[in-house]
Amino acid sequence: MLHLHFKLFLTAKNFDVYANVNYLYRTLSSSNPIGSDERTPMPSYQAPVKDTLFILNDVLGYERYNNLSGFSDATPDIVEAILVEGSKLAEEVLLPLNQVGDQEGCVRHDDGTVTTPKGFKEAYNKYREGGWMGLSADPEYGGQGLPLVLHTAIGEYLGASNMALMMYPGLTQGAIAAIAEHGSDEQKAKWLPNMIEGSWTGTMNLTEPHCGTDLGLLRTKAVPHDDGSYKISGQKIFISAGEHDMSDNIIHLVIARIEGAPEGVNGISLFIVPKLSVNDDNSVAGPNGVSCGSIEEKMGIHGNATCVMNYDEATGFLIGEANKGLNAMFVMMNEARLGVGLQGLCQSEIAGQNAANYARERIQGRALTGAKEPEKKADPIIVHPDVRRTLMTIKSFNEASRALLLWTALNSDLKHRADSEEDREAADDVLGLMTPILKGVLTDRGFDNAVAAQQMYGGHGYIEEWGMSQFVRDARIAMIYEGANGIQALDLVGRKLGANGGRAVMAYFKEVGDFCEENRDDEKMAPYTKSLKKGLNDLQASTMWFMQNGMSNPDNAGAGSTDYMHLFGVVALGYMWARMAKVAQKKLGNGGDDADYLENKLVTARFFFERIMPETALRRQRIEVGSESTMALDAAAF
Amino acid sequence: MLHLHFKLFLTAKNFDVYANVNYLYRTLSSSNPIGSDERTPMPSYQAPVKDTLFILNDVLGYERYNNLSGFSDATPDIVEAILVEGSKLAEEVLLPLNQVGDQEGCVRHDDGTVTTPKGFKEAYNKYREGGWMGLSADPEYGGQGLPLVLHTAIGEYLGASNMALMMYPGLTQGAIAAIAEHGSDEQKAKWLPNMIEGSWTGTMNLTEPHCGTDLGLLRTKAVPHDDGSYKISGQKIFISAGEHDMSDNIIHLVIARIEGAPEGVNGISLFIVPKLSVNDDNSVAGPNGVSCGSIEEKMGIHGNATCVMNYDEATGFLIGEANKGLNAMFVMMNEARLGVGLQGLCQSEIAGQNAANYARERIQGRALTGAKEPEKKADPIIVHPDVRRTLMTIKSFNEASRALLLWTALNSDLKHRADSEEDREAADDVLGLMTPILKGVLTDRGFDNAVAAQQMYGGHGYIEEWGMSQFVRDARIAMIYEGANGIQALDLVGRKLGANGGRAVMAYFKEVGDFCEENRDDEKMAPYTKSLKKGLNDLQASTMWFMQNGMSNPDNAGAGSTDYMHLFGVVALGYMWARMAKVAQKKLGNGGDDADYLENKLVTARFFFERIMPETALRRQRIEVGSESTMALDAAAF
């Protein structure tokens, strides 16, 4: 731990330079109602450290796992210290660059090099020097070996404050995971240390112009070379962080078809293809036939370079077995999907925080129940129930999503670190089941929430200067990449439900059902468990309906898949709310000094169960309608 | 009519220059799956003339009104000819400039002048020369006097093909309406002819930096001058089309406070403030103290200049009575709100058309029920139920929204032109009731649909080149301006429900209830009327709940207002679907050559009643929860 502490301390010193830039405007203008002067406040962000700790310590009982590797190093004190350090990096280093990144974007030069927005490289260096890239990576290759759940908690802060910048390390994490799980020992020793240290970054190269979802159509080819390596040729598109100026090398993980491989997805192999060749001593040699052909003009995440990558007989190294590339790719992809689900929460959180600030400061109109601040010309708009409804909707989503993400990340830890095979299997089941839900539901709702938060600002929300548009535009991509959300719904319904005879979903239903049962006689829990039980019933009935009607006509499953994913998502978030309510009540019963915080949790839980959970009945009704009217028209009739 | 015909013919000749530019790319690339070559097709658009005619002729029975002024000139042949001419203007002149406008945007020069994107001025001239501005304006001032319903139908085509460009004439329409209804005869004679001819455009100047929704806070002041005019001074923001290079003069309609006027909304007056002074002979003289201080960087509608307008002792002319400006302003505002509701449909329609084209052409994966095009490497994505669900959701919204808009516009015509006071009053009731619903619901859903259509494209949807991002970014503003949608919901619940003892809403409930009753024994209508009746019940129960609980605690009304607006919207769209289904069945029973079209209507109606209408129960449930958990938290707790 000494190593980690030292690094964090070093990082903390560097913060001084950046400190408080972000809060300057807000403080300056706080005595005036927003808009009454010429200054536009920059968006602000405060990492929800207290909320993270409540979830880790009180809801998930993080300390229970202190017998497991990595967990034992992260005592509650250490966890809190690391969260606080992470929050500083987010608030003081990354946030001030978020709007800069959007406005400046990336620039590709004629020689194919790409410059990232001003300050990005320096901020990334701080991230790297702080040891954040390797926080939960294998100590054998230079990582800190701490739990993924901690990495995820901090990932929220960093992603909320600067989504585009954090995609550079984010994609590196996916590449690290794929090499760590499917690479040979030799490959791990060669590639991982520099990636975990952060001096090399990574990418995922899947999509081609004619193939996104359907990877079986891919054309990039790999020709075996005498020395065991391959020559990779082809074009990849939409490659996030494909080329940039922030690291010494870029390690592309590329799927391609080895000459003569079977057609379709059974002929896909995964390769390590470095931007620059690497000598035996790991020093960087010359170019490797990899070039960025262009970068895309996009709706958002302007600070991240989305590249067309051209491979011209680039030397690549096969990871795992030939033609079995899909398995290794899915390691990377599943890692990325959790990260994208997290982005949904991130944008919802920062947009929601700013909307709440604005609603507290912007004065306009009077409360329906009579003036609340009669000495002013108008009341702050937070007095209006429709504004409250919006803020509560966002808040009730964010807090449950945070719990759901951390619970899932904890299960990812348990999958790798639990003592018994049984525990590891159960954790893996949770992880597999929750991945499409987190990716699909959190990004759909996260985007909706960013839009709703933007709406609070009226016309100011539409003006780029205020920053709310950026949250919406950035959040939009999360619904698309790493498998569009319609694909997540199909993954859930078509793959995850039936896997191992439905073991994962049955175990989940039992867990939620048991929770409701155990709390049946607890009157204080009734407002939550009754509604949760109803939602669970709708979910179980819908699942049953798929069993009965999806086999005979798969279109019935397809037509209901998105509704099912969201139905599952609402129940999963509701289950987190019920658990949080239980803990809050217990702690309130014990007395203590956090009564306001805990009471607020109970109010927010009630709002969720009253307003959001009833959606399950609608989703179920749509599912049970089946596919007939959905599929009836000729394609030409649209 | 000779005048009109001549103008349209003249316009038609000019189309040759532009003809078919738009379809070129699509035709060129049609033999290849999208994305397999380097070309990106421009978004396409085909005006739904057939659908408009079905609604006008068959559903609304447009010919019934041929005894009314204006209607008698517009025989079915003429109506069709005008629609076709309008569709050409949209498809051939406006559409090719839509992406140009987004990419180029408006430029403000140091001297305060603003240049619109390349081609905008020429396209506007075609609009003007075609006589479109005055289509439904008073013939006494140069208008064609045709029904507003026709103007609205064409407005859809024009707005879908280029929203930003059409805002210049769109705002002029609002200004014309306000002067026509509240101006003196002298003012009408002075200002209207050039505005109706289109050589002068108009604007609405309401918002100030510190006041948007709450106009009572406004500070712009008006000082009386000896000659009866006023000197106007102050700053207005977010002024669409505030400054540009498309017309010879710009007639600003500005709200301001006359020195010494009462505080709040009872001290607001409305003024005509021309950009350039106008001589007695209507020739344009010099500057009038009106200048554009800056233009905003916005999320979308880049082709329209959103201006900060500075008034420095500009000469203005009072419209109507002093301190009664709000009434005149609402004429303009209500006109604008219908126009904004229309924009919601417009963006949903063009985005949906393009998504359907893409889904028919993009091949990726295989149908769940087995390969549909086995000779190809993959099936087009329109075979997938989740893609269908998206397209059907958009289609079922668009077709009902079109009917609802045209029905409301017809009621606006009847309000002004019907023979009996009773008919005029009933029509005015419909107009008042439907205005917030059209504005709020059509723009919320229109945006959602644009987002869903973008989603069909996967990563390509996020790239600006493909044009789908623009539809989303443009659609976003419609939820905000002319009264943010939360304000529409409050207008509906707080003003419209209770107006005249609930006369409008009771008449509407009776009309929908009677329709269900009349068709109760018609088995073929059962799939539609049963679902509609359920929705109506939820709407009536929610209305009753407001009566019982909104008086004692207004927060109960506020907390449910947005849900109520959407609940009402779904019922209103459902009522249109039920009427369309009735007509389709009748026409099918009569035989004829349009069976496919009519059968498709029935399928789409069924989809709406199966999938969308059930939302009413959820909305009702949320409303009946009340405001307690919504309002419980301290403002600081967010």
Short mmCIF file of N, CA, C and O in Angstrom, two decimals, chain B residues 563-618:
data_model
loop_
_atom_site.label_atom_id
_atom_site.label_comp_id
_atom_site.label_asym_id
_atom_site.label_seq_id
_atom_site.Cartn_x
_atom_site.Cartn_y
_atom_site.Cartn_z
N ASP B 563 -47.61 14.61 -16.47
CA ASP B 563 -48.24 13.32 -16.76
C ASP B 563 -49.63 13.51 -17.35
O ASP B 563 -50.04 12.79 -18.26
N TYR B 564 -50.34 14.50 -16.82
CA TYR B 564 -51.69 14.76 -17.32
C TYR B 564 -51.66 15.22 -18.78
O TYR B 564 -52.46 14.77 -19.60
N MET B 565 -50.73 16.10 -19.09
CA MET B 565 -50.62 16.57 -20.47
C MET B 565 -50.37 15.41 -21.43
O MET B 565 -50.99 15.31 -22.50
N HIS B 566 -49.49 14.50 -21.02
CA HIS B 566 -49.21 13.36 -21.90
C HIS B 566 -50.36 12.38 -21.94
O HIS B 566 -50.62 11.77 -22.98
N LEU B 567 -51.02 12.21 -20.82
CA LEU B 567 -52.22 11.36 -20.79
C LEU B 567 -53.27 11.91 -21.76
O LEU B 567 -53.85 11.19 -22.57
N PHE B 568 -53.48 13.20 -21.69
CA PHE B 568 -54.44 13.84 -22.60
C PHE B 568 -53.98 13.67 -24.05
O PHE B 568 -54.77 13.40 -24.96
N GLY B 569 -52.68 13.84 -24.25
CA GLY B 569 -52.14 13.72 -25.60
C GLY B 569 -52.37 12.33 -26.19
O GLY B 569 -52.75 12.19 -27.36
N VAL B 570 -52.15 11.30 -25.39
CA VAL B 570 -52.35 9.94 -25.89
C VAL B 570 -53.81 9.70 -26.24
O VAL B 570 -54.13 9.10 -27.27
N VAL B 571 -54.70 10.20 -25.40
CA VAL B 571 -56.13 10.04 -25.70
C VAL B 571 -56.50 10.82 -26.97
O VAL B 571 -57.23 10.33 -27.83
N ALA B 572 -55.96 12.03 -27.08
CA ALA B 572 -56.28 12.85 -28.26
C ALA B 572 -55.76 12.20 -29.54
O ALA B 572 -56.44 12.21 -30.58
N LEU B 573 -54.57 11.62 -29.48
CA LEU B 573 -54.04 10.92 -30.64
C LEU B 573 -54.85 9.65 -30.90
O LEU B 573 -55.13 9.29 -32.05
N GLY B 574 -55.24 8.98 -29.82
CA GLY B 574 -56.05 7.77 -29.96
C GLY B 574 -57.40 8.05 -30.59
O GLY B 574 -57.89 7.27 -31.41
N TYR B 575 -57.98 9.18 -30.20
CA TYR B 575 -59.27 9.55 -30.80
C TYR B 575 -59.12 9.75 -32.31
O TYR B 575 -59.97 9.33 -33.10
N MET B 576 -58.01 10.35 -32.70
CA MET B 576 -57.75 10.52 -34.14
C MET B 576 -57.58 9.17 -34.82
O MET B 576 -58.06 8.94 -35.92
N TRP B 577 -56.89 8.24 -34.14
CA TRP B 577 -56.72 6.90 -34.72
C TRP B 577 -58.06 6.19 -34.85
O TRP B 577 -58.31 5.49 -35.84
N ALA B 578 -58.91 6.34 -33.85
CA ALA B 578 -60.21 5.68 -33.92
C ALA B 578 -61.02 6.24 -35.09
O ALA B 578 -61.66 5.49 -35.83
N ARG B 579 -60.96 7.56 -35.27
CA ARG B 579 -61.68 8.16 -36.40
C ARG B 579 -61.09 7.71 -37.73
O ARG B 579 -61.82 7.45 -38.69
N MET B 580 -59.76 7.63 -37.78
CA MET B 580 -59.14 7.17 -39.03
C MET B 580 -59.48 5.72 -39.32
O MET B 580 -59.72 5.33 -40.46
N ALA B 581 -59.52 4.91 -38.25
CA ALA B 581 -59.87 3.49 -38.44
C ALA B 581 -61.29 3.35 -38.96
O ALA B 581 -61.58 2.55 -39.85
N LYS B 582 -62.18 4.16 -38.40
CA LYS B 582 -63.58 4.13 -38.82
C LYS B 582 -63.70 4.45 -40.32
O LYS B 582 -64.37 3.74 -41.08
N VAL B 583 -63.03 5.49 -40.72
CA VAL B 583 -63.06 5.89 -42.13
C VAL B 583 -62.44 4.80 -43.01
O VAL B 583 -62.98 4.46 -44.08
N ALA B 584 -61.32 4.25 -42.56
CA ALA B 584 -60.64 3.22 -43.35
C ALA B 584 -61.55 2.01 -43.55
O ALA B 584 -61.65 1.45 -44.65
N GLN B 585 -62.23 1.62 -42.48
CA GLN B 585 -63.12 0.46 -42.60
C GLN B 585 -64.29 0.73 -43.53
O GLN B 585 -64.68 -0.11 -44.31
N LYS B 586 -64.80 1.94 -43.43
CA LYS B 586 -65.92 2.30 -44.29
C LYS B 586 -65.49 2.27 -45.76
O LYS B 586 -66.17 1.70 -46.62
N LYS B 587 -64.33 2.85 -46.02
CA LYS B 587 -63.85 2.89 -47.40
C LYS B 587 -63.51 1.49 -47.91
O LYS B 587 -63.75 1.16 -49.07
N LEU B 588 -62.95 0.66 -47.02
CA LEU B 588 -62.65 -0.72 -47.41
C LEU B 588 -63.94 -1.46 -47.75
O LEU B 588 -64.00 -2.23 -48.71
N GLY B 589 -64.97 -1.20 -46.95
CA GLY B 589 -66.27 -1.83 -47.20
C GLY B 589 -66.86 -1.42 -48.54
O GLY B 589 -67.54 -2.21 -49.20
N ASN B 590 -66.56 -0.20 -48.95
CA ASN B 590 -67.05 0.29 -50.24
C ASN B 590 -66.24 -0.20 -51.41
O ASN B 590 -66.51 0.18 -52.55
N GLY B 591 -65.20 -0.99 -51.14
CA GLY B 591 -64.30 -1.40 -52.22
C GLY B 591 -63.41 -0.24 -52.61
O GLY B 591 -63.17 0.68 -51.84
N GLY B 592 -62.90 -0.27 -53.84
CA GLY B 592 -62.03 0.81 -54.29
C GLY B 592 -60.60 0.32 -54.42
O GLY B 592 -60.30 -0.84 -54.11
N ASP B 593 -59.75 1.20 -54.84
CA ASP B 593 -58.42 0.77 -55.26
C ASP B 593 -57.33 1.07 -54.23
O ASP B 593 -56.15 0.96 -54.54
N ASP B 594 -57.70 1.43 -53.04
CA ASP B 594 -56.69 1.83 -52.08
C ASP B 594 -56.62 0.89 -50.89
O ASP B 594 -56.26 1.30 -49.79
N ALA B 595 -56.94 -0.38 -51.14
CA ALA B 595 -57.08 -1.32 -50.03
C ALA B 595 -55.80 -1.43 -49.19
O ALA B 595 -55.87 -1.43 -47.96
N ASP B 596 -54.63 -1.50 -49.83
CA ASP B 596 -53.39 -1.64 -49.08
C ASP B 596 -53.18 -0.47 -48.13
O ASP B 596 -52.85 -0.66 -46.95
N TYR B 597 -53.37 0.71 -48.66
CA TYR B 597 -53.19 1.91 -47.85
C TYR B 597 -54.12 1.88 -46.64
O TYR B 597 -53.72 2.18 -45.51
N LEU B 598 -55.36 1.50 -46.86
CA LEU B 598 -56.36 1.50 -45.80
C LEU B 598 -56.09 0.38 -44.78
O LEU B 598 -56.24 0.57 -43.58
N GLU B 599 -55.69 -0.78 -45.28
CA GLU B 599 -55.34 -1.88 -44.37
C GLU B 599 -54.15 -1.49 -43.49
O GLU B 599 -54.12 -1.80 -42.30
N ASN B 600 -53.19 -0.81 -44.07
CA ASN B 600 -52.04 -0.35 -43.29
C ASN B 600 -52.46 0.61 -42.19
O ASN B 600 -51.89 0.61 -41.09
N LYS B 601 -53.44 1.43 -42.50
CA LYS B 601 -53.96 2.35 -41.47
C LYS B 601 -54.52 1.54 -40.29
O LYS B 601 -54.30 1.89 -39.13
N LEU B 602 -55.24 0.48 -40.60
CA LEU B 602 -55.85 -0.32 -39.53
C LEU B 602 -54.79 -1.02 -38.68
O LEU B 602 -54.91 -1.09 -37.46
N VAL B 603 -53.75 -1.52 -39.33
CA VAL B 603 -52.66 -2.15 -38.57
C VAL B 603 -51.99 -1.13 -37.66
O VAL B 603 -51.72 -1.39 -36.48
N THR B 604 -51.73 0.04 -38.21
CA THR B 604 -51.03 1.07 -37.44
C THR B 604 -51.90 1.55 -36.27
O THR B 604 -51.40 1.79 -35.17
N ALA B 605 -53.20 1.65 -36.53
CA ALA B 605 -54.13 2.01 -35.45
C ALA B 605 -54.08 0.94 -34.36
O ALA B 605 -54.04 1.26 -33.16
N ARG B 606 -54.06 -0.32 -34.76
CA ARG B 606 -54.04 -1.39 -33.77
C ARG B 606 -52.76 -1.31 -32.93
O ARG B 606 -52.79 -1.46 -31.70
N PHE B 607 -51.64 -1.10 -33.62
CA PHE B 607 -50.38 -0.95 -32.89
C PHE B 607 -50.49 0.16 -31.86
O PHE B 607 -50.08 -0.01 -30.71
N PHE B 608 -51.06 1.28 -32.26
CA PHE B 608 -51.18 2.41 -31.32
C PHE B 608 -52.02 2.02 -30.11
O PHE B 608 -51.64 2.28 -28.96
N PHE B 609 -53.14 1.38 -30.36
CA PHE B 609 -54.02 1.05 -29.22
C PHE B 609 -53.46 -0.06 -28.34
O PHE B 609 -53.71 -0.10 -27.15
N GLU B 610 -52.66 -0.94 -28.95
CA GLU B 610 -52.07 -2.02 -28.16
C GLU B 610 -50.86 -1.55 -27.35
O GLU B 610 -50.63 -2.02 -26.24
N ARG B 611 -50.07 -0.69 -27.93
CA ARG B 611 -48.76 -0.38 -27.36
C ARG B 611 -48.67 0.99 -26.70
O ARG B 611 -47.88 1.19 -25.79
N ILE B 612 -49.38 1.96 -27.25
CA ILE B 612 -49.22 3.33 -26.76
C ILE B 612 -50.33 3.71 -25.78
O ILE B 612 -50.09 4.27 -24.72
N MET B 613 -51.56 3.39 -26.14
CA MET B 613 -52.69 3.80 -25.30
C MET B 613 -52.58 3.30 -23.85
O MET B 613 -52.97 4.04 -22.92
N PRO B 614 -52.05 2.08 -23.60
CA PRO B 614 -51.99 1.61 -22.21
C PRO B 614 -51.19 2.52 -21.27
O PRO B 614 -51.28 2.38 -20.04
N GLU B 615 -50.41 3.40 -21.84
CA GLU B 615 -49.68 4.38 -21.04
C GLU B 615 -50.61 5.20 -20.13
O GLU B 615 -50.15 5.73 -19.11
N THR B 616 -51.88 5.32 -20.52
CA THR B 616 -52.78 6.19 -19.74
C THR B 616 -52.90 5.72 -18.29
O THR B 616 -53.01 6.55 -17.39
N ALA B 617 -52.89 4.41 -18.08
CA ALA B 617 -53.05 3.88 -16.72
C ALA B 617 -51.87 4.28 -15.84
O ALA B 617 -52.03 4.65 -14.67
N LEU B 618 -50.67 4.22 -16.42
CA LEU B 618 -49.47 4.62 -15.69
C LEU B 618 -49.52 6.11 -15.33
O LEU B 618 -49.23 6.50 -14.21
#
